[in-house]
Protein backbone atom coordinates (compact mmCIF):
# COMPACT_ATOMS: atom_id res chain seq x y z
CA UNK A 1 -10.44 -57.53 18.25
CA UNK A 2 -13.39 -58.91 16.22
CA UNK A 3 -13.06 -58.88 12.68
CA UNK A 4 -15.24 -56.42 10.73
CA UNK A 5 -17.90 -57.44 8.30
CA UNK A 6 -16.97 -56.66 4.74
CA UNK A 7 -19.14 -55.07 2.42
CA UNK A 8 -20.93 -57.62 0.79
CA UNK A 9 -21.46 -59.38 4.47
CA UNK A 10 -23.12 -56.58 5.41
CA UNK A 11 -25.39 -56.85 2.39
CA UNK A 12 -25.85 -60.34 3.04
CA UNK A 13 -27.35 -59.20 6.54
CA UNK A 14 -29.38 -56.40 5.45
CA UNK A 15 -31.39 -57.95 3.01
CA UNK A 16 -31.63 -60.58 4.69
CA UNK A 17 -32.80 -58.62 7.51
CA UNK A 18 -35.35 -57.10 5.70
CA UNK A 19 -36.58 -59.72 3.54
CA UNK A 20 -37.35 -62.22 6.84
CA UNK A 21 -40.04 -59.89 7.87
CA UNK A 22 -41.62 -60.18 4.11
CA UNK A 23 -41.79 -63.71 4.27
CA UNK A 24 -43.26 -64.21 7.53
CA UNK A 25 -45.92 -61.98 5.73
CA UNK A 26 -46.47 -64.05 2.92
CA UNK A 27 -46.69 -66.98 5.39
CA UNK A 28 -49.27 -65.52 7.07
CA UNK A 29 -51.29 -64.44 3.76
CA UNK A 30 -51.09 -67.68 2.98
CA UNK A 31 -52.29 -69.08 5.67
CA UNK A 32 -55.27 -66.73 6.18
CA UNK A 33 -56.43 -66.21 2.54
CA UNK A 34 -54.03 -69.04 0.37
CA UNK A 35 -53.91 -66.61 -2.68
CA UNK A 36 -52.42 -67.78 -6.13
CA UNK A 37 -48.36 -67.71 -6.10
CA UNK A 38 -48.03 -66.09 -2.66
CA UNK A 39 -46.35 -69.75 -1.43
CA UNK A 40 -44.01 -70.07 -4.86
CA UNK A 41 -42.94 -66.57 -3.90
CA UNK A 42 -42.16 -66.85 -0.37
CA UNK A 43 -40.59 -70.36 -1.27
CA UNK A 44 -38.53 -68.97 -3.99
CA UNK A 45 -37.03 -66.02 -2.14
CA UNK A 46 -36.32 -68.61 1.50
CA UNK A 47 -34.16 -70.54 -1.27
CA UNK A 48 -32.34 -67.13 -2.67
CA UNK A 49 -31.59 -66.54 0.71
CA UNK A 50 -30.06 -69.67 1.32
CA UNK A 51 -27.82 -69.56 -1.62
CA UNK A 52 -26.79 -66.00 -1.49
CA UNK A 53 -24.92 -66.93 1.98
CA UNK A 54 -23.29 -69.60 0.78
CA UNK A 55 -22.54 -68.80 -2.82
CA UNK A 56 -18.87 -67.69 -3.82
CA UNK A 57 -19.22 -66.42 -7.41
CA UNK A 58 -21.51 -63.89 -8.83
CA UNK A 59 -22.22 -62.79 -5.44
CA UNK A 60 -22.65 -58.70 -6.76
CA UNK A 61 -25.63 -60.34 -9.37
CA UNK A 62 -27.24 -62.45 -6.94
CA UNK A 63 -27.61 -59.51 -4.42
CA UNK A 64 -29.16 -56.98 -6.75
CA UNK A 65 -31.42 -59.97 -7.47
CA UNK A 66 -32.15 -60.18 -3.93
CA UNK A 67 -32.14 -56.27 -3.82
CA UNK A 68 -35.19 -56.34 -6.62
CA UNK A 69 -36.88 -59.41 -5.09
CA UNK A 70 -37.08 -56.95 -1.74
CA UNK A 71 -38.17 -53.70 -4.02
CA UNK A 72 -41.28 -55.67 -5.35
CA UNK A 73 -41.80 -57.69 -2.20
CA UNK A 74 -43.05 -54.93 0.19
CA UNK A 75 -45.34 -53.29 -2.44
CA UNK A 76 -46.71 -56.77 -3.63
CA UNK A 77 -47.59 -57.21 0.07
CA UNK A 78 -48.77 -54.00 0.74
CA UNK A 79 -51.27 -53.96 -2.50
CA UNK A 80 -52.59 -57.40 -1.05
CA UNK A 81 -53.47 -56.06 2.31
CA UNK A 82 -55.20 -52.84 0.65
CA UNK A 83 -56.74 -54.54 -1.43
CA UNK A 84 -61.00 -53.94 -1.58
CA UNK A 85 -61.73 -57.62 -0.86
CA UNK A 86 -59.20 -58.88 2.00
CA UNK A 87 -57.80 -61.62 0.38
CA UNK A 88 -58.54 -61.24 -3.14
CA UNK A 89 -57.16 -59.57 -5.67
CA UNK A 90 -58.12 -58.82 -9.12
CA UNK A 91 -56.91 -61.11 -12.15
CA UNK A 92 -55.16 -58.59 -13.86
CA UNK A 93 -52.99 -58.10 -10.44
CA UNK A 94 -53.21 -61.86 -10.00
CA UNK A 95 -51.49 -61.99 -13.96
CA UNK A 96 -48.75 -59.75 -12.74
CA UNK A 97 -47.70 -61.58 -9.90
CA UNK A 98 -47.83 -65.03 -11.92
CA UNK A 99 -45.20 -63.07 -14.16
CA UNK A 100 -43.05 -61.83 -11.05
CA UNK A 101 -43.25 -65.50 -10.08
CA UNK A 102 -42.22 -66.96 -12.76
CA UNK A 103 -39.28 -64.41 -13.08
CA UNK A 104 -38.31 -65.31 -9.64
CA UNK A 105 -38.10 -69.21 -10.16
């Protein structure tokens, strides 16, 4: 009988699961448009990911990391695809995503 995923390897697979998806995103805004940050971001997270699997302590702090990285992830992507100019985004939006970067590294 195969042995069931615990909790926090379920976790593990859900974020990860749903943060994949994000960064192909980012890749792709990149690519297209190379805003500001967007490649420290998506570079930053890959490397959370990474670690999260293999880390053995503080796993519940890392994953609520991971668990805010993915809350501000989807909207940061979403407000660059709405944005009026494709590809551009003011600076004051542009400030607040230097921040998020910064909190992220």
């Amino acid at each position: 009988m195969p042995r069931q995923d615990t909790v926090t390897e379920a976790r593990i697979h859900n974020l990860t699961a749903c943060l994949t998806p994000a960064l192909t995103l980012l890749e792709g805004l990149n690519d297209a448009f190379g805003p500001p940050f967007i490649q420290a971001i998506a570079k930053t997270v890959q490397a959370l990911i990474a670690g999260v699997q293999n880390i053995k302590r503080n796993k519940n702090e890392c994953f609520q990391l991971l668990e805010s990285i993915h809350q501000v992830l989807y909207p940061l992507i979403h407000l660059h695809l709405k944005s009026e100019t494709v590809g551009s985004l003011p600076p004051v939006v542009l400030e607040d995503i230097a921040q998020f970067t910064e909190y992220v590294e």
